[in-house]
Amino acid sequence: MHIKWNALAQTAGISFGITVAVVAVFALGIVALSRRGAAQTAAREGAGSAGSGLPALVGAYTCFAACAAVVGYGLVLIAGH
């Protein structure tokens, strides 16, 4: 039995990198939702320059959709077409 150590290291490195990227994008989505909540609170309290937080909501949904797409693609790769 021969183990291809180079291929194993490449697979582990790419998997680690993708995992870190997905976690970072998910965290950005959480931050965007938090900013939306802060914008809505400021708007309720009557702050002059506070917006509705709609761009933050769109950004959050985009981040979550990207995470879901990566997870779905991974499942397709595992299950095989």
mmCIF file of C-alpha atoms in Angstrom:
data_model
loop_
_atom_site.group_PDB
_atom_site.id
_atom_site.type_symbol
_atom_site.label_atom_id
_atom_site.label_comp_id
_atom_site.label_asym_id
_atom_site.label_seq_id
_atom_site.Cartn_x
_atom_site.Cartn_y
_atom_site.Cartn_z
ATOM 1 C CA MET A 1 0.000 0.000 0.000
ATOM 2 C CA HIS A 2 1.384 3.357 -1.037
ATOM 3 C CA ILE A 3 0.127 6.632 0.433
ATOM 4 C CA LYS A 4 0.449 9.751 -1.696
ATOM 5 C CA TRP A 5 1.456 12.154 1.043
ATOM 6 C CA ASN A 6 1.535 15.164 -1.247
ATOM 7 C CA ALA A 7 -2.066 14.623 -2.362
ATOM 8 C CA LEU A 8 -3.133 14.053 1.255
ATOM 9 C CA ALA A 9 -1.469 17.293 2.375
ATOM 10 C CA GLN A 10 -3.049 19.242 -0.497
ATOM 11 C CA THR A 11 -6.503 17.892 0.323
ATOM 12 C CA ALA A 12 -6.099 18.703 4.013
ATOM 13 C CA GLY A 13 -4.827 22.213 3.262
ATOM 14 C CA ILE A 14 -7.610 23.036 0.822
ATOM 15 C CA SER A 15 -10.239 21.639 3.190
ATOM 16 C CA PHE A 16 -8.873 23.754 6.026
ATOM 17 C CA GLY A 17 -8.803 26.874 3.851
ATOM 18 C CA ILE A 18 -12.374 26.391 2.622
ATOM 19 C CA THR A 19 -13.556 25.786 6.184
ATOM 20 C CA VAL A 20 -11.934 28.987 7.441
ATOM 21 C CA ALA A 21 -13.410 30.940 4.516
ATOM 22 C CA VAL A 22 -16.941 29.630 5.118
ATOM 23 C CA VAL A 23 -16.735 30.424 8.838
ATOM 24 C CA ALA A 24 -15.470 33.945 8.063
ATOM 25 C CA VAL A 25 -18.285 34.603 5.565
ATOM 26 C CA PHE A 26 -20.868 33.272 8.034
ATOM 27 C CA ALA A 27 -19.434 35.566 10.720
ATOM 28 C CA LEU A 28 -19.735 38.509 8.317
ATOM 29 C CA GLY A 29 -23.395 37.599 7.857
ATOM 30 C CA ILE A 30 -23.923 37.632 11.614
ATOM 31 C CA VAL A 31 -22.204 41.033 11.867
ATOM 32 C CA ALA A 32 -24.424 42.389 9.094
ATOM 33 C CA LEU A 33 -27.547 41.224 10.931
ATOM 34 C CA SER A 34 -26.259 42.896 14.082
ATOM 35 C CA ARG A 35 -25.708 46.163 12.231
ATOM 36 C CA ARG A 36 -29.221 45.960 10.812
ATOM 37 C CA GLY A 37 -30.585 45.588 14.323
ATOM 38 C CA ALA A 38 -28.545 48.561 15.497
ATOM 39 C CA ALA A 39 -29.816 50.657 12.571
ATOM 40 C CA GLN A 40 -33.418 49.748 13.348
ATOM 41 C CA THR A 41 -32.945 50.607 17.018
ATOM 42 C CA ALA A 42 -31.406 53.947 16.106
ATOM 43 C CA ALA A 43 -34.282 54.674 13.711
ATOM 44 C CA ARG A 44 -36.840 53.911 16.430
ATOM 45 C CA GLU A 45 -35.062 56.226 18.849
ATOM 46 C CA GLY A 46 -35.143 59.028 16.293
ATOM 47 C CA ALA A 47 -31.515 59.287 15.219
ATOM 48 C CA GLY A 48 -31.324 61.580 12.208
ATOM 49 C CA SER A 49 -28.901 59.665 9.988
ATOM 50 C CA ALA A 50 -30.080 56.139 10.771
ATOM 51 C CA GLY A 51 -31.266 54.104 7.789
ATOM 52 C CA SER A 52 -33.541 51.111 7.613
ATOM 53 C CA GLY A 53 -30.672 48.625 7.595
ATOM 54 C CA LEU A 54 -31.790 47.143 4.278
ATOM 55 C CA PRO A 55 -28.268 47.024 2.773
ATOM 56 C CA ALA A 56 -27.047 45.148 5.849
ATOM 57 C CA LEU A 57 -29.896 42.669 5.506
ATOM 58 C CA VAL A 58 -29.101 42.087 1.827
ATOM 59 C CA GLY A 59 -25.440 41.598 2.722
ATOM 60 C CA ALA A 60 -26.326 39.120 5.453
ATOM 61 C CA TYR A 61 -28.557 37.101 3.137
ATOM 62 C CA THR A 62 -25.815 37.116 0.499
ATOM 63 C CA CYS A 63 -23.288 35.777 3.008
ATOM 64 C CA PHE A 64 -25.658 33.062 4.188
ATOM 65 C CA ALA A 65 -26.523 32.101 0.613
ATOM 66 C CA ALA A 66 -22.814 31.798 -0.217
ATOM 67 C CA CYS A 67 -22.300 29.523 2.792
ATOM 68 C CA ALA A 68 -25.270 27.385 1.795
ATOM 69 C CA ALA A 69 -23.948 27.141 -1.776
ATOM 70 C CA VAL A 70 -20.526 25.944 -0.591
ATOM 71 C CA VAL A 71 -22.094 23.367 1.722
ATOM 72 C CA GLY A 72 -24.421 22.178 -1.043
ATOM 73 C CA TYR A 73 -21.506 21.867 -3.466
ATOM 74 C CA GLY A 74 -19.588 19.841 -0.885
ATOM 75 C CA LEU A 75 -22.538 17.491 -0.472
ATOM 76 C CA VAL A 76 -22.752 17.047 -4.244
ATOM 77 C CA LEU A 77 -19.055 16.195 -4.348
ATOM 78 C CA ILE A 78 -19.422 13.675 -1.524
ATOM 79 C CA ALA A 79 -22.567 12.043 -2.881
ATOM 80 C CA GLY A 80 -21.290 11.973 -6.439
ATOM 81 C CA HIS A 81 -23.579 13.061 -9.225
#
